[in-house]
Amino acid sequence: MILYLDILTILSVGLLTGTEFAVSVFINPVLWRLDDRAQALAVKAFAKMLGTAMPFWYAGSFLLLIAEAVLRRTQAGFSLLIVSCAVWAAVIVLTLLFLVPINNRIGAVTDDVFSEAVKREHRRWDARHRLRVVALALAMILLLAAVLGGGTV
């Protein structure tokens, strides 16, 4: 059973981390090169779509990480899983405090073209998002070290 949990957790955490990485490294730079109208429409569409799906994906991944920690509480990788869970929890809290409000403001803009203020907000969101991607990658590395390396780093 733990093998299936490992596979599901690694897939969930890894794909989420990869999605967030892709937003930062590939999607946003392309969006910034679009004309103003196309950029506004695309950013609002992404904000709505990802803003709807990601809370469930983050929560589900967090629950999987907790399950890993509970089931491996007597194994060498337990402490790494605890730190991974703590990092993931911090990411969720900081996302709710700093990224979600910006995302909601951008998604609520009714203009067909973003003002300079909204463009600045999007760049501020992206800068904070990059820090989130680093934290997610750290949580993923800790998970992998715990599960695949038996807790030795």
Coordinates of C-alpha atoms in Angstrom, one line a residue:
M1 CA 0.0 0.0 0.0
I2 CA 2.8 2.4 0.8
L3 CA 4.2 2.0 -2.7
Y4 CA 0.9 3.3 -4.2
L5 CA 0.9 6.2 -1.8
D6 CA 4.5 7.0 -2.7
I7 CA 3.6 7.0 -6.4
L8 CA 0.5 9.1 -5.9
T9 CA 2.3 11.6 -3.6
I10 CA 5.3 12.0 -5.9
L11 CA 3.0 12.4 -8.9
S12 CA 0.8 15.0 -7.2
V13 CA 3.5 17.0 -5.6
G14 CA 5.8 16.7 -8.7
L15 CA 3.2 17.7 -11.2
L16 CA 2.0 20.6 -9.1
T17 CA 5.5 21.9 -8.6
G18 CA 6.2 21.5 -12.4
T19 CA 3.0 23.4 -13.2
E20 CA 3.9 26.2 -11.0
F21 CA 7.4 26.2 -12.5
A22 CA 6.0 26.3 -16.0
V23 CA 3.8 29.3 -15.1
S24 CA 6.8 31.2 -13.9
V25 CA 9.4 30.3 -16.5
F26 CA 7.4 29.8 -19.6
I27 CA 3.8 31.1 -19.4
N28 CA 4.3 34.5 -17.8
P29 CA 7.2 35.5 -20.0
V30 CA 5.1 34.7 -23.1
L31 CA 2.1 36.6 -21.7
W32 CA 4.3 39.7 -21.1
R33 CA 5.2 39.8 -24.8
L34 CA 1.5 39.8 -26.0
D35 CA -0.2 42.9 -27.0
D36 CA -2.1 44.6 -24.1
R37 CA -5.6 43.3 -25.0
A38 CA -4.4 39.7 -25.5
Q39 CA -2.3 39.8 -22.4
A40 CA -5.2 41.0 -20.3
L41 CA -7.6 38.3 -21.6
A42 CA -5.0 35.5 -21.2
V43 CA -3.9 36.5 -17.7
K44 CA -7.5 36.8 -16.5
A45 CA -8.3 33.4 -18.0
F46 CA -5.3 31.8 -16.3
A47 CA -6.1 33.5 -13.0
K48 CA -9.6 32.1 -13.1
M49 CA -8.7 28.6 -14.2
L50 CA -5.7 28.1 -11.9
G51 CA -7.4 30.0 -9.1
T52 CA -10.2 27.4 -9.2
A53 CA -8.2 24.2 -9.5
M54 CA -5.1 24.9 -7.4
P55 CA -6.6 25.1 -3.9
F56 CA -7.8 21.5 -4.2
W57 CA -4.5 20.3 -5.7
Y58 CA -2.5 22.0 -3.0
A59 CA -4.7 20.7 -0.2
G60 CA -4.7 17.2 -1.7
S61 CA -1.0 17.2 -2.0
F62 CA -0.6 18.4 1.6
L63 CA -2.9 15.5 2.8
L64 CA -0.8 13.1 0.8
L65 CA 2.4 14.4 2.4
I66 CA 0.8 14.1 5.9
A67 CA -0.2 10.5 5.1
E68 CA 3.4 9.8 4.0
A69 CA 4.7 11.2 7.3
V70 CA 2.2 9.3 9.4
L71 CA 3.0 6.0 7.7
R72 CA 6.7 6.5 7.8
R73 CA 6.9 7.9 11.4
T74 CA 9.2 5.0 12.4
Q75 CA 11.5 5.2 9.4
A76 CA 14.7 7.2 8.8
G77 CA 13.0 9.7 6.4
F78 CA 10.4 10.8 8.9
S79 CA 12.1 14.1 9.8
L80 CA 12.5 15.0 6.1
L81 CA 8.8 14.4 5.6
I82 CA 7.9 16.6 8.6
V83 CA 10.0 19.4 7.1
S84 CA 8.4 18.8 3.7
C85 CA 5.0 19.1 5.3
A86 CA 6.0 22.2 7.2
V87 CA 7.3 23.8 4.0
W88 CA 4.1 22.9 2.1
A89 CA 1.9 24.3 4.9
A90 CA 3.9 27.5 4.9
V91 CA 3.5 27.8 1.1
I92 CA -0.3 27.4 1.5
V93 CA -0.5 30.0 4.2
L94 CA 1.8 32.5 2.4
T95 CA -0.1 31.9 -0.9
L96 CA -3.4 32.7 0.9
L97 CA -1.9 35.8 2.4
F98 CA 0.1 37.3 -0.4
L99 CA -0.7 35.7 -3.8
V100 CA -4.4 34.9 -3.7
P101 CA -5.4 38.6 -3.1
I102 CA -3.3 39.7 -6.1
N103 CA -4.7 36.9 -8.2
N104 CA -8.2 37.8 -7.3
R105 CA -7.7 41.5 -8.0
I106 CA -6.2 40.7 -11.4
G107 CA -9.0 38.2 -12.2
A108 CA -11.6 40.8 -11.3
V109 CA -10.3 43.5 -13.7
T110 CA -13.1 44.3 -16.2
D111 CA -11.1 46.3 -18.6
D112 CA -9.9 44.7 -21.9
V113 CA -6.5 46.2 -21.3
F114 CA -4.5 46.2 -18.1
S115 CA -3.5 49.5 -16.6
E116 CA 0.1 50.0 -15.6
A117 CA -0.9 49.4 -12.0
V118 CA -2.4 46.0 -12.9
K119 CA 0.7 45.1 -14.9
R120 CA 2.9 46.0 -11.8
E121 CA 0.7 43.8 -9.7
H122 CA 1.1 40.9 -12.1
R123 CA 4.9 41.3 -12.0
R124 CA 4.8 41.5 -8.2
W125 CA 2.7 38.3 -8.2
D126 CA 5.3 36.6 -10.4
A127 CA 8.2 37.7 -8.2
R128 CA 6.5 36.2 -5.2
H129 CA 5.4 33.2 -7.2
R130 CA 9.0 32.4 -8.0
L131 CA 9.8 32.2 -4.3
R132 CA 6.8 29.8 -4.0
V133 CA 8.3 27.7 -6.7
V134 CA 11.6 27.4 -4.9
A135 CA 9.8 26.4 -1.7
L136 CA 7.7 23.8 -3.6
A137 CA 10.9 22.4 -5.1
L138 CA 12.4 22.1 -1.7
A139 CA 9.4 20.3 -0.4
M140 CA 9.6 17.9 -3.4
I141 CA 13.3 17.3 -2.9
L142 CA 12.7 16.5 0.8
L143 CA 9.8 14.1 -0.1
L144 CA 12.0 12.3 -2.7
A145 CA 14.9 12.0 -0.2
A146 CA 12.6 10.6 2.4
V147 CA 10.9 8.1 0.1
L148 CA 13.6 7.1 -2.3
G149 CA 16.7 7.7 -0.1
G150 CA 15.4 6.3 3.1
G151 CA 16.0 9.6 4.8
T152 CA 19.7 10.0 4.0
V153 CA 20.7 13.1 2.2

